[in-house]
Amino acid sequence: MANEKEPTVIKKYANRRLYHTGTSSYVTLEDLAGLVRKGEDFVVYDAKSGEDITRSVLAQIIFEEESKDGQNLLPIAFLRQLIRFYGDSMQALVPRYLEFSMDKLTQEQNQFREQMSKAFGGGAIDALQAQTRANMAMFTDAFRMFNPFAAATAQAQQENQAAPASDDLGELKRELNAMRERLDKLAGS
């Protein structure tokens, strides 16, 4: 760890300008996104209070990237599910799971690129679609694991579409929701 370089310090001033202390120049969010893409670490501090605001600046970069046409990386269903985890009893597990998943995806990225270059002449699109389906299935299964109630609700909704609703099913849903609320309250205390 002694070989690891210290992260670059960026200061954010009240006028919302970002100052790169390493180059002694002002930078934009796009410049910071470029640093991230190059693998350079940085921390952002509020110039007045000294508070570490790196997380909010990175979130702002993601927001800016998502607002560009054709740059949507985060599916709406994923964003909704992520919002549902805030305040949920599983909230503490989500960051570790997402970090693990992204690390795994990054590790497999080079292998995927090699497969794409080999298949480029003949089934590159098929390979890409297969990989995309496999990744989405992995993410969907993982989120179901973290929120079994959502999976049960989705399954119940599918069953309800196939068969008429009954009073017993409605009662079971109410009981399930009541049990979930009790578990959330217990986990919060």
Coordinates of C-alpha atoms in Angstrom, one line a residue:
M1 CA 0.0 0.0 0.0
A2 CA 3.0 2.3 0.3
N3 CA 3.1 2.4 -3.5
E4 CA -0.5 3.8 -3.7
K5 CA -0.6 7.4 -4.8
E6 CA -2.5 9.9 -2.6
P7 CA -5.7 11.1 -4.2
T8 CA -5.7 14.5 -5.8
V9 CA -7.5 17.2 -3.7
I10 CA -10.2 19.2 -5.3
K11 CA -11.7 22.2 -3.5
K12 CA -15.2 23.3 -4.2
Y13 CA -15.8 27.0 -3.5
A14 CA -19.1 28.8 -2.7
N15 CA -19.4 30.0 -6.3
R16 CA -19.6 26.2 -7.2
R17 CA -16.2 26.3 -8.9
L18 CA -13.9 23.3 -8.5
Y19 CA -10.2 23.9 -8.0
H20 CA -7.6 21.2 -8.7
T21 CA -4.8 21.6 -6.2
G22 CA -2.4 19.4 -8.2
T23 CA -2.5 21.6 -11.3
S24 CA -3.5 24.8 -9.6
S25 CA -6.4 25.3 -12.0
Y26 CA -10.1 25.3 -12.1
V27 CA -11.8 22.2 -13.5
T28 CA -15.3 21.2 -14.5
L29 CA -17.4 18.1 -13.7
E30 CA -16.4 16.8 -17.2
D31 CA -12.7 17.2 -16.3
L32 CA -13.4 15.2 -13.1
A33 CA -15.3 12.5 -15.1
G34 CA -12.2 12.3 -17.3
L35 CA -10.0 11.7 -14.2
V36 CA -12.3 8.9 -13.1
R37 CA -12.1 7.3 -16.6
K38 CA -8.3 7.4 -16.4
G39 CA -8.4 5.7 -13.0
E40 CA -7.1 8.7 -11.1
D41 CA -8.5 9.1 -7.6
F42 CA -9.5 12.4 -6.1
V43 CA -11.3 13.7 -3.1
V44 CA -13.5 16.9 -3.1
Y45 CA -13.6 19.1 0.0
D46 CA -15.8 22.1 0.6
A47 CA -13.3 25.0 0.6
K48 CA -15.1 26.8 3.5
S49 CA -16.1 24.0 5.9
G50 CA -13.5 21.3 4.9
E51 CA -16.3 18.7 4.6
D52 CA -15.6 15.8 2.3
I53 CA -18.2 16.1 -0.5
T54 CA -16.8 13.6 -2.9
R55 CA -19.9 11.4 -2.8
S56 CA -22.2 14.2 -3.8
V57 CA -19.8 15.4 -6.6
L58 CA -19.5 11.9 -8.0
A59 CA -23.3 11.6 -7.9
Q60 CA -23.6 14.9 -9.7
I61 CA -21.2 13.6 -12.4
I62 CA -23.4 10.5 -12.8
F63 CA -26.5 12.8 -13.0
E64 CA -24.8 14.9 -15.7
E65 CA -23.9 11.8 -17.7
E66 CA -27.4 10.3 -17.4
S67 CA -28.9 13.6 -18.7
K68 CA -26.9 13.4 -21.9
D69 CA -28.8 12.0 -24.9
G70 CA -27.8 8.3 -25.5
Q71 CA -25.8 8.1 -22.3
N72 CA -28.3 6.3 -20.1
L73 CA -26.4 3.7 -18.2
L74 CA -28.8 3.2 -15.3
P75 CA -32.1 1.6 -16.2
I76 CA -35.2 3.2 -14.6
A77 CA -36.2 -0.1 -12.9
F78 CA -32.7 -0.2 -11.3
L79 CA -33.0 3.4 -10.1
R80 CA -36.5 2.7 -8.6
Q81 CA -35.2 -0.4 -6.8
L82 CA -32.2 1.5 -5.5
I83 CA -34.5 4.2 -4.1
R84 CA -36.6 1.5 -2.4
F85 CA -33.6 0.3 -0.6
Y86 CA -33.1 3.7 1.2
G87 CA -34.5 3.2 4.7
D88 CA -35.0 -0.5 4.1
S89 CA -33.5 -3.1 6.5
M90 CA -31.3 -4.3 3.6
Q91 CA -29.8 -0.8 3.0
A92 CA -26.5 -1.7 4.7
L93 CA -25.9 -4.6 2.3
V94 CA -26.6 -2.8 -0.9
P95 CA -23.3 -0.8 -1.1
R96 CA -21.2 -3.9 -0.6
Y97 CA -23.2 -5.8 -3.1
L98 CA -23.0 -3.1 -5.7
E99 CA -19.2 -2.6 -5.1
F100 CA -18.7 -6.4 -5.5
S101 CA -20.8 -6.5 -8.6
M102 CA -19.0 -3.6 -10.3
D103 CA -15.6 -5.1 -9.3
K104 CA -16.6 -8.4 -10.9
L105 CA -17.9 -6.7 -14.0
T106 CA -14.6 -4.7 -14.3
Q107 CA -12.6 -8.0 -13.9
E108 CA -14.6 -9.6 -16.7
Q109 CA -14.5 -6.6 -18.9
N110 CA -11.2 -7.5 -20.5
Q111 CA -12.3 -11.1 -21.1
F112 CA -15.5 -9.8 -22.6
R113 CA -13.6 -7.4 -25.0
E114 CA -11.4 -10.3 -26.1
Q115 CA -14.4 -12.4 -26.8
M116 CA -16.0 -9.6 -28.8
S117 CA -12.8 -9.1 -30.9
K118 CA -12.7 -12.8 -31.7
A119 CA -16.4 -12.8 -32.6
F120 CA -16.3 -9.5 -34.4
G121 CA -16.4 -11.0 -37.8
G122 CA -19.3 -13.3 -37.2
G123 CA -21.7 -13.1 -34.1
A124 CA -20.5 -10.0 -32.2
I125 CA -24.0 -8.8 -31.8
D126 CA -25.3 -12.2 -30.6
A127 CA -22.4 -12.4 -28.1
L128 CA -23.2 -8.9 -26.8
Q129 CA -26.9 -9.7 -26.5
A130 CA -26.1 -12.9 -24.6
Q131 CA -23.7 -11.2 -22.3
T132 CA -26.2 -8.4 -21.6
R133 CA -29.0 -10.9 -20.9
A134 CA -26.7 -12.8 -18.5
N135 CA -25.7 -9.6 -16.7
M136 CA -29.3 -8.4 -16.4
A137 CA -30.4 -11.9 -15.1
M138 CA -27.5 -11.8 -12.5
F139 CA -28.5 -8.3 -11.3
T140 CA -32.2 -9.2 -11.2
D141 CA -31.6 -12.4 -9.2
A142 CA -29.3 -10.5 -6.8
F143 CA -31.8 -7.8 -6.1
R144 CA -34.5 -10.5 -5.5
M145 CA -32.1 -12.1 -3.0
F146 CA -31.8 -8.8 -1.2
N147 CA -35.6 -8.1 -1.3
P148 CA -37.5 -11.4 -1.2
F149 CA -40.8 -9.6 -0.6
A150 CA -40.5 -7.9 -4.0
A151 CA -40.0 -11.2 -5.7
A152 CA -43.0 -12.7 -3.9
T153 CA -45.1 -9.7 -4.8
A154 CA -44.0 -9.9 -8.5
Q155 CA -44.8 -13.6 -8.6
A156 CA -48.2 -13.0 -6.9
Q157 CA -49.0 -10.3 -9.5
Q158 CA -48.2 -12.7 -12.3
E159 CA -50.4 -15.3 -10.7
N160 CA -53.2 -12.8 -10.3
Q161 CA -53.1 -12.0 -14.0
A162 CA -53.5 -15.7 -14.8
A163 CA -56.3 -16.3 -12.3
P164 CA -59.1 -14.2 -10.8
A165 CA -58.2 -12.5 -7.5
S166 CA -59.6 -14.1 -4.3
D167 CA -60.1 -12.8 -0.8
D168 CA -57.7 -15.3 0.6
L169 CA -54.9 -14.0 -1.6
G170 CA -55.6 -10.4 -0.7
E171 CA -55.6 -11.3 3.0
L172 CA -52.2 -13.1 2.6
K173 CA -50.8 -10.0 0.9
R174 CA -52.0 -7.8 3.7
E175 CA -50.4 -10.1 6.3
L176 CA -47.2 -10.3 4.3
N177 CA -47.0 -6.5 4.2
A178 CA -47.7 -6.2 7.9
M179 CA -45.0 -8.7 8.7
R180 CA -42.5 -6.8 6.5
E181 CA -43.3 -3.5 8.3
R182 CA -42.8 -5.2 11.6
L183 CA -39.4 -6.6 10.4
D184 CA -38.4 -3.2 9.2
K185 CA -39.3 -1.6 12.5
L186 CA -37.3 -4.3 14.4
A187 CA -34.3 -3.9 12.1
G188 CA -34.4 -0.1 12.6
S189 CA -34.3 -0.3 16.4

